[in-house]
Amino acid sequence: MARGRVTAGTGAAPREHRPGHRARALSWRPERTTARAPLPPPPSEPRTPMTSEQVVEETPQARRREQRGWYFYDWANSAFPTTVLTVFLGPYLTTIAETAAQGRPYVDVLGFDVRPSAYYSFVVGSAAILQIILMPVAGALADHTGRKKELMGLFAYLGAGATLCFWFVADGRYLLGGALFLVANVAFAAAFVIYNSFLPEIATADERDRVSAQGWGFGYLGGGLLLAFHLALFLKHKSFGVTEGEAVRIALASAGLWWGGFTVIPLLRLRNRRALAPGTETAAQAVTGSFRQLGRTIRELRRYPLTLGFLVAYLIYNDGVQTVISFSATYADKELGLDQTVRIAAILMVQFVAFFGALLLGRLAGSYGAKRVVMVALIAWVAVVAVAYFLPKGSAGPFFALGFAIAIVMGGTQALSRSLFSHVIPRGKEAEYYSLYEISDKGSTFLGSFTLGLALQLTDSYRLGIISLVIFFVLGFVLLALIDLPKAIRAAGNQVPERL
C-alpha cells in the first residue's frame, strides 16, 4: 500500500498503500523446522539466501506461525495511511500553517514564500521524491546485510516515533509538522519494502496469493477499526472534553502508538534467512556495499525483460487505481455535491468492505489463478469508472454502491499484484526488487494526476476527467495479458505455481 488505501476526504496523497486475528502467546523459542540449518559460508564467499525448496521443507506449522506474524505488520502500519494520510494530517497541517501566517498570504519555508494552502502538497511531493531515492537503498541494504528483520524494525519505529510526535504540532509549528511527516512517510515506505520482501520467504509459490491477500485484508481491518475510533473522537470531541485540535492531535499520536505497538508481533515471529556477516563490516561499508549491489541489480534487470514488463504494466494500471481513489473525494464533493458526513461514512464502509474483498479475490486466485483474477478486476475498474461518469448529483445511495464495488476490487488488485511480482524476482534480491515495485507505486501517480489535470484543464468537466482514467485500466490489461508469466518465473529461477 506503498500500497493504496482509500483516501476519500482530504485529497491527501494515497499510499500506498496502503489498510485480524488475535495474537497468540509469544515465545522467544524458535519453531523447529524439518529443514536443516545451513552452515554459514566462509567470509570470502557470498551469503546465500534461503531457496524456495527450503521454504517448502519447513513444516506448515512453522510457516503459518511466521505468516500470522507477518499479517500483523499490515495491521500495525495501516494506522498511518488511514488516520494520518487519509483524514487528519492534510487539513490540520494546512490550518497550522494558516495560523502561523497570521493573515499574511505566505509562510516562510526554508527561505521560500509558500501559500499555507499549498504547504501540505509541497511536503507530500518532497516526501515522494525522498521515497524514490531512499527505498532502493533500504532494499539493497536489507539484501546486502541479511538483517531484514532488524532494518524493518528500525524503519518502523522511526516512522512510528515521528508519528507519535505529531502531538507537539500545535501553535503554528507547521515546519515541525512538515519535518515529522517527511521522516514518518519515508520510514513507512522503507519498512514496507522490507516487509514485502518477506513474502517469498515465508510462503511457498502456491501459498503466496492467499497470504498476500490476507495480509492486505488485515491492513484494511486494523486501519478501519482505529479510524472508526478516531472519527468518533473527532465528531464528538466536546463529549470527551477536548477541543477539535486536541482530538486531531490525539488521533495522530495514537496512530504512532498503534503502529509501534503492534510491530512487536511481526518482529518476534519473523526470521532472517541469510547467514549474516561475522560482524567485521562497519555501517559505512554496509551502506557502500548496498549501493554497489543496487547498481548491479538495476543493470541486471535488463536480463529479466518480462519482470520489467510486469513492472510497467503494474505502474500503468495501479496509477489508475490510485488516481480514482485519490480523486473520489473531490468528485463526490465538486460534481455530486455530497456533504462531509456522506464522505466520512464512505471511508469507513470502504475500509471494512475492502477487508472482505481482499480475502474474496485471494480465494478466487486459488481457484482460477492470480493473473486471471487481476485481469477481471481491471475490467471491473473500467466498469466502475464508467458508472461514476453517469452518477446523478446528490446521489448518496449510488455513490455508496459504487464505493462498495471499488472496495471489493481495490485490495485484491493490489494484494494479488504483490504476490504475482514475488514469483518473478531472482532469489536473494527480494528487498531490492520490491523497492523498484514500490517506486512504481509511489512514482507513477503523476501520470494519472497529469492525465486528470489535463482533462479538467481542457474540458472543465469532472465527469470527463474521471472517464479519462479508463485508458490506464485498458492499457494495463493489455500489457499484463501479453506477459508470459510462466516464462518470466522460470527466467528468474523460481517454481511456477500450480495456478497462475
Short mmCIF file of C-alpha atoms in Angstrom, two decimals:
data_model
loop_
_atom_site.label_atom_id
_atom_site.label_comp_id
_atom_site.label_asym_id
_atom_site.label_seq_id
_atom_site.Cartn_x
_atom_site.Cartn_y
_atom_site.Cartn_z
CA MET A 1 0.00 0.00 0.00
CA ALA A 2 3.27 1.83 -0.64
CA ARG A 3 0.06 0.48 -1.06
CA GLY A 4 -3.12 2.43 -1.76
CA ARG A 5 -5.69 2.79 0.92
CA VAL A 6 -8.91 4.69 0.49
CA THR A 7 -8.20 8.40 0.52
CA ALA A 8 -11.60 10.00 0.35
CA GLY A 9 -11.99 13.12 2.39
CA THR A 10 -8.80 15.12 2.20
CA GLY A 11 -7.22 14.97 -1.19
CA ALA A 12 -4.06 13.71 0.53
CA ALA A 13 -1.72 11.57 -1.49
CA PRO A 14 -2.59 7.88 -1.12
CA ARG A 15 -0.23 5.40 -0.45
CA GLU A 16 0.07 3.09 -0.99
CA HIS A 17 -0.51 1.83 0.03
CA ARG A 18 -1.90 1.15 1.56
CA PRO A 19 -5.09 -0.80 5.06
CA GLY A 20 -7.08 -9.66 12.42
CA HIS A 21 -6.59 -12.21 14.26
CA ARG A 22 -5.76 -12.08 17.92
CA ALA A 23 -2.07 -12.52 18.61
CA ARG A 24 -1.17 -15.87 20.11
CA ALA A 25 1.07 -16.19 23.11
CA LEU A 26 4.52 -15.10 22.10
CA SER A 27 7.64 -17.12 22.80
CA TRP A 28 11.29 -16.42 22.35
CA ARG A 29 11.84 -20.10 21.44
CA PRO A 30 12.16 -20.54 17.66
CA GLU A 31 9.93 -23.07 15.89
CA ARG A 32 11.52 -26.34 14.90
CA THR A 33 11.58 -26.98 11.18
CA THR A 34 12.31 -30.04 9.10
CA ALA A 35 14.94 -28.14 7.12
CA ARG A 36 18.45 -28.45 8.48
CA ALA A 37 20.06 -25.10 9.14
CA PRO A 38 22.74 -24.42 6.52
CA LEU A 39 26.26 -23.84 7.70
CA PRO A 40 27.40 -20.25 7.26
CA PRO A 41 29.71 -19.84 4.27
CA PRO A 42 33.27 -18.64 4.76
CA PRO A 43 33.60 -14.86 4.97
CA SER A 44 35.09 -14.72 1.48
CA GLU A 45 32.04 -16.40 -0.12
CA PRO A 46 28.76 -14.66 -0.95
CA ARG A 47 25.96 -15.21 1.51
CA THR A 48 23.23 -17.39 0.10
CA PRO A 49 19.53 -16.63 0.55
CA MET A 50 17.03 -19.24 1.53
CA THR A 51 15.79 -21.06 -1.55
CA SER A 52 12.18 -21.86 -2.35
CA GLU A 53 12.97 -25.54 -1.82
CA GLN A 54 13.96 -24.77 1.77
CA VAL A 55 10.71 -22.85 2.25
CA VAL A 56 8.82 -25.96 1.14
CA GLU A 57 10.81 -28.14 3.54
CA GLU A 58 9.75 -26.09 6.54
CA THR A 59 6.78 -27.51 8.39
CA PRO A 60 3.39 -25.95 7.57
CA GLN A 61 3.04 -25.04 11.25
CA ALA A 62 6.29 -23.06 11.21
CA ARG A 63 5.29 -21.25 8.03
CA ARG A 64 1.83 -20.39 9.37
CA ARG A 65 3.36 -19.01 12.56
CA GLU A 66 5.51 -16.62 10.57
CA GLN A 67 2.66 -15.78 8.22
CA ARG A 68 0.42 -14.79 11.13
CA GLY A 69 3.16 -12.57 12.48
CA TRP A 70 3.68 -11.07 9.02
CA TYR A 71 -0.04 -10.19 8.76
CA PHE A 72 0.21 -8.11 11.90
CA TYR A 73 2.62 -5.64 10.37
CA ASP A 74 -0.07 -4.77 7.81
CA TRP A 75 -2.46 -4.40 10.75
CA ALA A 76 0.08 -2.17 12.54
CA ASN A 77 1.24 0.17 9.80
CA SER A 78 -2.22 0.76 8.28
CA ALA A 79 -2.84 3.26 11.07
CA PHE A 80 -0.53 5.67 9.22
CA PRO A 81 -2.18 5.79 5.78
CA THR A 82 -5.76 5.65 7.09
CA THR A 83 -5.70 8.01 10.07
CA VAL A 84 -2.76 10.25 9.16
CA LEU A 85 -2.83 10.44 5.37
CA THR A 86 -6.48 9.80 4.60
CA VAL A 87 -8.29 12.02 7.07
CA PHE A 88 -6.46 14.20 9.54
CA LEU A 89 -2.98 15.47 8.71
CA GLY A 90 -3.66 17.38 5.48
CA PRO A 91 -6.41 19.68 6.78
CA TYR A 92 -4.76 20.02 10.21
CA LEU A 93 -1.30 20.94 8.90
CA THR A 94 -2.87 23.44 6.48
CA THR A 95 -4.72 25.04 9.39
CA ILE A 96 -1.50 25.22 11.43
CA ALA A 97 0.23 26.96 8.51
CA GLU A 98 -2.67 29.42 8.18
CA THR A 99 -2.42 30.18 11.90
CA ALA A 100 1.31 30.84 11.55
CA ALA A 101 0.69 33.15 8.57
CA GLN A 102 -1.44 35.45 10.78
CA GLY A 103 -3.34 36.81 7.82
CA ARG A 104 -0.32 37.11 5.53
CA PRO A 105 -0.52 35.40 2.12
CA TYR A 106 2.65 33.34 2.67
CA VAL A 107 4.63 31.43 5.26
CA ASP A 108 8.40 31.03 5.16
CA VAL A 109 9.69 27.56 4.26
CA LEU A 110 13.49 27.42 4.14
CA GLY A 111 13.64 30.90 2.66
CA PHE A 112 10.79 30.41 0.17
CA ASP A 113 7.39 32.09 0.37
CA VAL A 114 4.74 29.36 0.31
CA ARG A 115 0.98 29.78 0.50
CA PRO A 116 -0.47 27.97 3.54
CA SER A 117 -2.96 26.19 1.26
CA ALA A 118 -0.08 24.77 -0.82
CA TYR A 119 2.24 23.84 2.06
CA TYR A 120 0.97 20.29 2.63
CA SER A 121 1.07 19.48 -1.10
CA PHE A 122 4.71 20.56 -1.28
CA VAL A 123 5.53 18.43 1.76
CA VAL A 124 3.83 15.40 0.20
CA GLY A 125 5.71 15.92 -3.06
CA SER A 126 9.03 16.25 -1.23
CA ALA A 127 8.31 13.04 0.68
CA ALA A 128 7.60 11.20 -2.59
CA ILE A 129 10.96 12.29 -4.03
CA LEU A 130 12.78 11.14 -0.89
CA GLN A 131 10.95 7.81 -1.02
CA ILE A 132 12.00 7.21 -4.61
CA ILE A 133 15.64 7.93 -3.68
CA LEU A 134 15.80 6.01 -0.40
CA MET A 135 13.57 2.96 -0.96
CA PRO A 136 16.09 1.22 -3.26
CA VAL A 137 18.85 1.97 -0.76
CA ALA A 138 16.81 0.40 2.06
CA GLY A 139 16.09 -2.66 -0.07
CA ALA A 140 19.71 -3.08 -1.12
CA LEU A 141 20.90 -2.66 2.48
CA ALA A 142 18.46 -5.34 3.65
CA ASP A 143 19.58 -7.81 0.98
CA HIS A 144 23.27 -6.98 1.40
CA THR A 145 23.40 -7.35 5.19
CA GLY A 146 20.77 -10.08 5.59
CA ARG A 147 19.34 -8.20 8.58
CA LYS A 148 15.86 -7.74 7.19
CA LYS A 149 14.02 -8.03 10.48
CA GLU A 150 16.25 -5.57 12.28
CA LEU A 151 16.08 -2.99 9.46
CA MET A 152 12.30 -3.34 9.16
CA GLY A 153 12.03 -2.72 12.90
CA LEU A 154 14.39 0.26 12.71
CA PHE A 155 12.38 1.99 9.97
CA ALA A 156 9.03 1.05 11.53
CA TYR A 157 9.92 2.54 14.91
CA LEU A 158 11.49 5.60 13.31
CA GLY A 159 8.19 6.22 11.48
CA ALA A 160 6.02 5.37 14.48
CA GLY A 161 8.08 7.66 16.70
CA ALA A 162 7.77 10.56 14.26
CA THR A 163 4.01 9.95 14.07
CA LEU A 164 3.73 9.92 17.85
CA CYS A 165 5.47 13.32 17.91
CA PHE A 166 2.62 14.88 15.91
CA TRP A 167 1.18 15.57 19.36
CA PHE A 168 3.61 18.52 19.57
CA VAL A 169 2.45 20.07 16.29
CA ALA A 170 0.37 23.00 17.52
CA ASP A 171 0.54 26.78 17.91
CA GLY A 172 1.82 27.45 14.39
CA ARG A 173 4.56 24.78 14.34
CA TYR A 174 3.99 23.97 10.67
CA LEU A 175 7.71 23.37 9.98
CA LEU A 176 7.84 20.75 12.75
CA GLY A 177 4.76 19.08 11.28
CA GLY A 178 6.32 19.01 7.81
CA ALA A 179 9.61 17.61 9.08
CA LEU A 180 7.87 14.88 11.09
CA PHE A 181 5.79 13.94 8.05
CA LEU A 182 8.91 13.61 5.88
CA VAL A 183 10.54 11.27 8.42
CA ALA A 184 7.38 9.23 9.03
CA ASN A 185 6.44 8.85 5.36
CA VAL A 186 9.92 7.88 4.18
CA ALA A 187 10.36 5.43 7.07
CA PHE A 188 6.93 3.95 6.34
CA ALA A 189 7.91 3.30 2.72
CA ALA A 190 11.32 1.82 3.61
CA ALA A 191 9.84 -0.56 6.20
CA PHE A 192 7.11 -1.60 3.77
CA VAL A 193 9.67 -2.52 1.10
CA ILE A 194 11.41 -4.88 3.51
CA TYR A 195 8.08 -6.20 4.83
CA ASN A 196 7.01 -7.14 1.28
CA SER A 197 10.31 -8.91 0.67
CA PHE A 198 9.49 -11.47 3.39
CA LEU A 199 6.57 -12.83 1.31
CA PRO A 200 8.55 -15.24 -0.91
CA GLU A 201 10.48 -16.42 2.17
CA ILE A 202 7.51 -17.32 4.36
CA ALA A 203 5.14 -18.76 1.73
CA THR A 204 5.51 -21.38 -0.99
CA ALA A 205 4.67 -20.46 -4.58
CA ASP A 206 1.13 -21.83 -4.23
CA GLU A 207 0.53 -20.08 -0.88
CA ARG A 208 1.51 -16.53 -1.81
CA ASP A 209 -1.77 -15.30 -3.28
CA ARG A 210 -3.65 -16.34 -0.14
CA VAL A 211 -1.01 -14.99 2.23
CA SER A 212 -0.68 -11.66 0.41
CA ALA A 213 -4.46 -11.20 0.27
CA GLN A 214 -4.90 -12.00 3.96
CA GLY A 215 -2.15 -9.56 4.91
CA TRP A 216 -3.76 -6.83 2.82
CA GLY A 217 -7.15 -7.62 4.33
CA PHE A 218 -5.71 -7.40 7.85
CA GLY A 219 -4.45 -3.94 6.97
CA TYR A 220 -7.88 -2.71 5.95
CA LEU A 221 -9.46 -4.17 9.08
CA GLY A 222 -6.88 -2.77 11.51
CA GLY A 223 -6.80 0.65 9.88
CA GLY A 224 -10.59 0.77 9.73
CA LEU A 225 -11.08 -0.09 13.41
CA LEU A 226 -8.67 2.59 14.58
CA LEU A 227 -10.10 5.14 12.15
CA ALA A 228 -13.63 4.47 13.42
CA PHE A 229 -12.49 5.34 16.95
CA HIS A 230 -10.69 8.46 15.74
CA LEU A 231 -13.68 9.69 13.75
CA ALA A 232 -15.93 9.18 16.79
CA LEU A 233 -13.45 11.15 18.91
CA PHE A 234 -13.30 13.95 16.33
CA LEU A 235 -17.04 14.24 15.70
CA LYS A 236 -17.93 14.01 19.44
CA HIS A 237 -14.88 15.80 20.82
CA LYS A 238 -16.95 18.00 23.15
CA SER A 239 -18.37 14.90 24.81
CA PHE A 240 -14.80 13.75 25.50
CA GLY A 241 -13.85 17.14 26.96
CA VAL A 242 -11.24 18.04 24.33
CA THR A 243 -11.05 20.68 21.65
CA GLU A 244 -11.20 19.82 17.95
CA GLY A 245 -7.45 20.45 17.60
CA GLU A 246 -6.65 18.25 20.60
CA ALA A 247 -8.83 15.48 19.14
CA VAL A 248 -6.81 15.60 15.91
CA ARG A 249 -3.51 15.53 17.80
CA ILE A 250 -4.69 12.56 19.88
CA ALA A 251 -5.68 10.75 16.69
CA LEU A 252 -2.34 11.42 15.00
CA ALA A 253 -0.23 10.49 18.04
CA SER A 254 -2.23 7.35 18.82
CA ALA A 255 -1.72 6.18 15.22
CA GLY A 256 2.00 6.15 16.04
CA LEU A 257 1.36 4.17 19.23
CA TRP A 258 -0.77 1.64 17.29
CA TRP A 259 1.90 1.29 14.60
CA GLY A 260 4.75 0.83 17.07
CA GLY A 261 2.84 -1.37 19.50
CA PHE A 262 1.64 -3.99 17.01
CA THR A 263 5.00 -4.05 15.21
CA VAL A 264 6.31 -6.08 18.17
CA ILE A 265 4.37 -9.14 16.92
CA PRO A 266 6.00 -9.49 13.47
CA LEU A 267 9.42 -8.73 14.94
CA LEU A 268 9.00 -11.67 17.32
CA ARG A 269 7.69 -14.04 14.65
CA LEU A 270 9.74 -13.31 11.51
CA ARG A 271 13.23 -14.76 10.98
CA ASN A 272 16.23 -13.73 8.94
CA ARG A 273 17.07 -16.43 6.41
CA ARG A 274 20.51 -15.34 5.30
CA ALA A 275 23.78 -16.15 7.04
CA LEU A 276 24.96 -12.86 8.49
CA ALA A 277 28.39 -11.34 8.26
CA PRO A 278 30.67 -12.19 11.20
CA GLY A 279 30.49 -8.62 12.46
CA THR A 280 33.58 -7.13 10.85
CA GLU A 281 31.67 -4.97 8.36
CA THR A 282 31.19 -1.39 9.52
CA ALA A 283 28.00 0.57 8.94
CA ALA A 284 29.75 2.68 6.28
CA GLN A 285 30.96 -0.44 4.49
CA ALA A 286 27.46 -1.92 4.60
CA VAL A 287 25.92 1.20 3.07
CA THR A 288 28.63 1.40 0.40
CA GLY A 289 28.16 -2.28 -0.37
CA SER A 290 24.41 -1.81 -0.64
CA PHE A 291 24.89 0.98 -3.21
CA ARG A 292 27.15 -1.27 -5.29
CA GLN A 293 24.63 -4.09 -5.04
CA LEU A 294 21.80 -1.75 -6.06
CA GLY A 295 23.75 -0.69 -9.15
CA ARG A 296 24.29 -4.34 -10.08
CA THR A 297 20.59 -5.06 -9.62
CA ILE A 298 19.49 -2.20 -11.86
CA ARG A 299 21.94 -3.33 -14.56
CA GLU A 300 20.83 -6.92 -14.06
CA LEU A 301 17.18 -6.01 -14.60
CA ARG A 302 17.90 -5.94 -18.34
CA ARG A 303 18.38 -9.70 -18.14
CA TYR A 304 14.77 -10.07 -16.99
CA PRO A 305 12.70 -8.21 -19.62
CA LEU A 306 9.48 -9.95 -18.59
CA THR A 307 9.94 -8.85 -14.98
CA LEU A 308 10.46 -5.32 -16.27
CA GLY A 309 7.35 -5.71 -18.42
CA PHE A 310 5.30 -6.68 -15.38
CA LEU A 311 6.58 -3.61 -13.53
CA VAL A 312 5.50 -1.38 -16.44
CA ALA A 313 2.04 -2.99 -16.59
CA TYR A 314 1.65 -2.59 -12.83
CA LEU A 315 2.82 1.03 -12.99
CA ILE A 316 0.10 1.84 -15.51
CA TYR A 317 -2.94 0.08 -14.06
CA ASN A 318 -2.00 0.84 -10.45
CA ASP A 319 -1.73 4.51 -11.40
CA GLY A 320 -5.34 4.32 -12.50
CA VAL A 321 -6.32 2.68 -9.20
CA GLN A 322 -4.51 5.31 -7.13
CA THR A 323 -5.92 8.23 -9.11
CA VAL A 324 -9.51 7.00 -8.86
CA ILE A 325 -9.09 6.58 -5.10
CA SER A 326 -7.50 9.98 -4.55
CA PHE A 327 -9.96 11.77 -6.85
CA SER A 328 -13.09 10.17 -5.39
CA ALA A 329 -13.45 12.73 -2.58
CA THR A 330 -13.14 15.68 -4.95
CA TYR A 331 -15.59 14.08 -7.37
CA ALA A 332 -18.10 13.42 -4.59
CA ASP A 333 -17.78 17.00 -3.34
CA LYS A 334 -17.49 19.10 -6.50
CA GLU A 335 -19.50 17.07 -9.02
CA LEU A 336 -22.01 15.10 -6.94
CA GLY A 337 -22.48 17.71 -4.19
CA LEU A 338 -22.28 15.19 -1.33
CA ASP A 339 -21.56 16.55 2.15
CA GLN A 340 -18.72 15.59 4.50
CA THR A 341 -20.87 13.21 6.56
CA VAL A 342 -21.53 11.07 3.48
CA ARG A 343 -17.85 11.07 2.56
CA ILE A 344 -16.75 10.07 6.09
CA ALA A 345 -19.29 7.25 6.11
CA ALA A 346 -17.97 6.10 2.74
CA ILE A 347 -14.42 6.00 4.15
CA LEU A 348 -15.43 3.58 6.88
CA MET A 349 -17.56 1.43 4.59
CA VAL A 350 -14.76 1.04 2.05
CA GLN A 351 -12.21 0.14 4.74
CA PHE A 352 -14.28 -2.74 6.09
CA VAL A 353 -15.66 -4.00 2.79
CA ALA A 354 -12.13 -3.97 1.32
CA PHE A 355 -11.13 -6.46 4.05
CA PHE A 356 -13.62 -8.99 2.71
CA GLY A 357 -12.84 -8.03 -0.89
CA ALA A 358 -9.15 -8.83 -0.47
CA LEU A 359 -9.97 -12.22 1.07
CA LEU A 360 -12.53 -12.97 -1.65
CA LEU A 361 -10.16 -12.23 -4.51
CA GLY A 362 -7.45 -14.21 -2.74
CA ARG A 363 -9.75 -17.25 -2.66
CA LEU A 364 -10.67 -16.77 -6.30
CA ALA A 365 -6.98 -16.65 -7.17
CA GLY A 366 -6.55 -20.04 -5.54
CA SER A 367 -9.17 -21.47 -7.88
CA TYR A 368 -8.61 -19.55 -11.11
CA GLY A 369 -5.11 -18.06 -10.84
CA ALA A 370 -3.97 -14.62 -9.71
CA LYS A 371 -3.31 -13.25 -13.20
CA ARG A 372 -6.83 -14.08 -14.37
CA VAL A 373 -8.38 -12.55 -11.24
CA VAL A 374 -6.34 -9.33 -11.62
CA MET A 375 -7.38 -9.06 -15.27
CA VAL A 376 -11.06 -9.49 -14.36
CA ALA A 377 -10.58 -6.87 -11.63
CA LEU A 378 -9.20 -4.45 -14.23
CA ILE A 379 -12.35 -4.97 -16.30
CA ALA A 380 -14.35 -4.20 -13.14
CA TRP A 381 -12.34 -0.98 -12.71
CA VAL A 382 -13.36 0.08 -16.22
CA ALA A 383 -16.99 -0.53 -15.27
CA VAL A 384 -16.55 1.46 -12.03
CA VAL A 385 -15.19 4.49 -13.87
CA ALA A 386 -17.94 4.27 -16.50
CA VAL A 387 -20.68 4.11 -13.84
CA ALA A 388 -19.11 7.05 -11.97
CA TYR A 389 -19.48 9.15 -15.13
CA PHE A 390 -23.28 8.67 -15.08
CA LEU A 391 -23.94 9.15 -11.33
CA PRO A 392 -26.58 11.86 -10.79
CA LYS A 393 -25.93 14.82 -8.50
CA GLY A 394 -26.79 14.33 -4.82
CA SER A 395 -26.89 10.56 -5.30
CA ALA A 396 -25.64 9.26 -1.96
CA GLY A 397 -27.09 5.77 -2.44
CA PRO A 398 -25.50 5.13 -5.83
CA PHE A 399 -22.24 6.64 -4.54
CA PHE A 400 -22.19 4.13 -1.66
CA ALA A 401 -22.92 1.32 -4.12
CA LEU A 402 -20.02 2.46 -6.28
CA GLY A 403 -17.78 2.66 -3.20
CA PHE A 404 -18.80 -0.91 -2.33
CA ALA A 405 -17.72 -2.08 -5.79
CA ILE A 406 -14.41 -0.22 -5.51
CA ALA A 407 -13.76 -1.80 -2.11
CA ILE A 408 -14.30 -5.31 -3.49
CA VAL A 409 -11.69 -4.97 -6.25
CA MET A 410 -9.30 -2.46 -4.67
CA GLY A 411 -7.49 -4.59 -2.09
CA GLY A 412 -7.48 -7.72 -4.24
CA THR A 413 -5.97 -5.93 -7.23
CA GLN A 414 -3.04 -4.70 -5.16
CA ALA A 415 -2.59 -7.80 -2.99
CA LEU A 416 -2.52 -10.20 -5.94
CA SER A 417 -0.19 -7.91 -7.89
CA ARG A 418 2.18 -8.09 -4.91
CA SER A 419 2.10 -11.89 -4.89
CA LEU A 420 2.47 -12.12 -8.69
CA PHE A 421 5.58 -9.95 -8.53
CA SER A 422 7.09 -12.21 -5.86
CA HIS A 423 7.31 -15.00 -8.45
CA VAL A 424 9.39 -13.03 -10.97
CA ILE A 425 12.09 -11.84 -8.52
CA PRO A 426 15.50 -13.53 -8.64
CA ARG A 427 16.26 -15.20 -5.33
CA GLY A 428 18.29 -13.13 -2.89
CA LYS A 429 17.13 -9.82 -4.41
CA GLU A 430 13.66 -9.66 -2.86
CA ALA A 431 14.02 -6.37 -0.97
CA GLU A 432 15.77 -4.62 -3.86
CA TYR A 433 13.17 -5.66 -6.41
CA TYR A 434 10.32 -4.76 -4.07
CA SER A 435 11.87 -1.31 -3.73
CA LEU A 436 11.55 -0.96 -7.52
CA TYR A 437 7.98 -2.23 -7.21
CA GLU A 438 7.17 0.39 -4.59
CA ILE A 439 8.76 3.08 -6.77
CA SER A 440 6.33 2.02 -9.50
CA ASP A 441 3.61 2.62 -6.90
CA LYS A 442 4.87 5.90 -5.43
CA GLY A 443 6.48 7.39 -8.51
CA SER A 444 3.76 6.62 -11.02
CA THR A 445 0.94 8.67 -9.55
CA PHE A 446 1.98 11.74 -11.51
CA LEU A 447 0.79 10.03 -14.75
CA GLY A 448 -2.81 9.70 -13.62
CA SER A 449 -2.77 13.09 -11.94
CA PHE A 450 -1.41 14.73 -15.11
CA THR A 451 -3.99 12.99 -17.31
CA LEU A 452 -6.79 14.00 -14.97
CA GLY A 453 -5.49 17.56 -14.70
CA LEU A 454 -5.18 17.85 -18.48
CA ALA A 455 -8.75 16.61 -18.98
CA LEU A 456 -10.02 19.14 -16.44
CA GLN A 457 -7.93 21.91 -17.98
CA LEU A 458 -9.30 21.26 -21.48
CA THR A 459 -12.93 20.49 -20.61
CA ASP A 460 -13.55 21.88 -17.08
CA SER A 461 -15.66 18.74 -16.57
CA TYR A 462 -15.15 16.42 -13.62
CA ARG A 463 -17.12 13.73 -15.43
CA LEU A 464 -14.84 13.79 -18.46
CA GLY A 465 -11.91 13.87 -16.03
CA ILE A 466 -12.97 10.64 -14.33
CA ILE A 467 -13.76 8.84 -17.59
CA SER A 468 -10.30 9.73 -18.96
CA LEU A 469 -8.80 7.26 -16.47
CA VAL A 470 -10.24 4.31 -18.39
CA ILE A 471 -7.11 4.32 -20.56
CA PHE A 472 -4.94 3.22 -17.62
CA PHE A 473 -7.02 0.10 -16.95
CA VAL A 474 -7.34 -0.81 -20.63
CA LEU A 475 -3.63 -0.37 -21.36
CA GLY A 476 -2.63 -2.14 -18.13
CA PHE A 477 -4.95 -5.05 -19.03
CA VAL A 478 -3.40 -5.40 -22.49
CA LEU A 479 0.19 -5.27 -21.20
CA LEU A 480 -0.50 -7.79 -18.44
CA ALA A 481 -2.22 -10.13 -20.90
CA LEU A 482 0.83 -10.06 -23.18
CA ILE A 483 3.30 -11.10 -20.44
CA ASP A 484 4.21 -14.80 -20.41
CA LEU A 485 4.32 -15.17 -16.63
CA PRO A 486 5.41 -18.84 -16.51
CA LYS A 487 8.37 -17.93 -18.72
CA ALA A 488 9.16 -14.91 -16.52
CA ILE A 489 9.05 -17.08 -13.39
CA ARG A 490 11.35 -19.70 -14.86
CA ALA A 491 13.73 -17.00 -16.10
CA ALA A 492 14.02 -15.73 -12.51
CA GLY A 493 14.86 -19.26 -11.35
CA ASN A 494 11.63 -19.80 -9.41
CA GLN A 495 8.99 -22.51 -9.24
CA VAL A 496 5.86 -21.91 -11.34
CA PRO A 497 2.77 -22.24 -9.09
CA GLU A 498 0.06 -24.73 -9.95
CA ARG A 499 -2.39 -21.93 -10.78
CA LEU A 500 -1.29 -18.63 -12.21
#
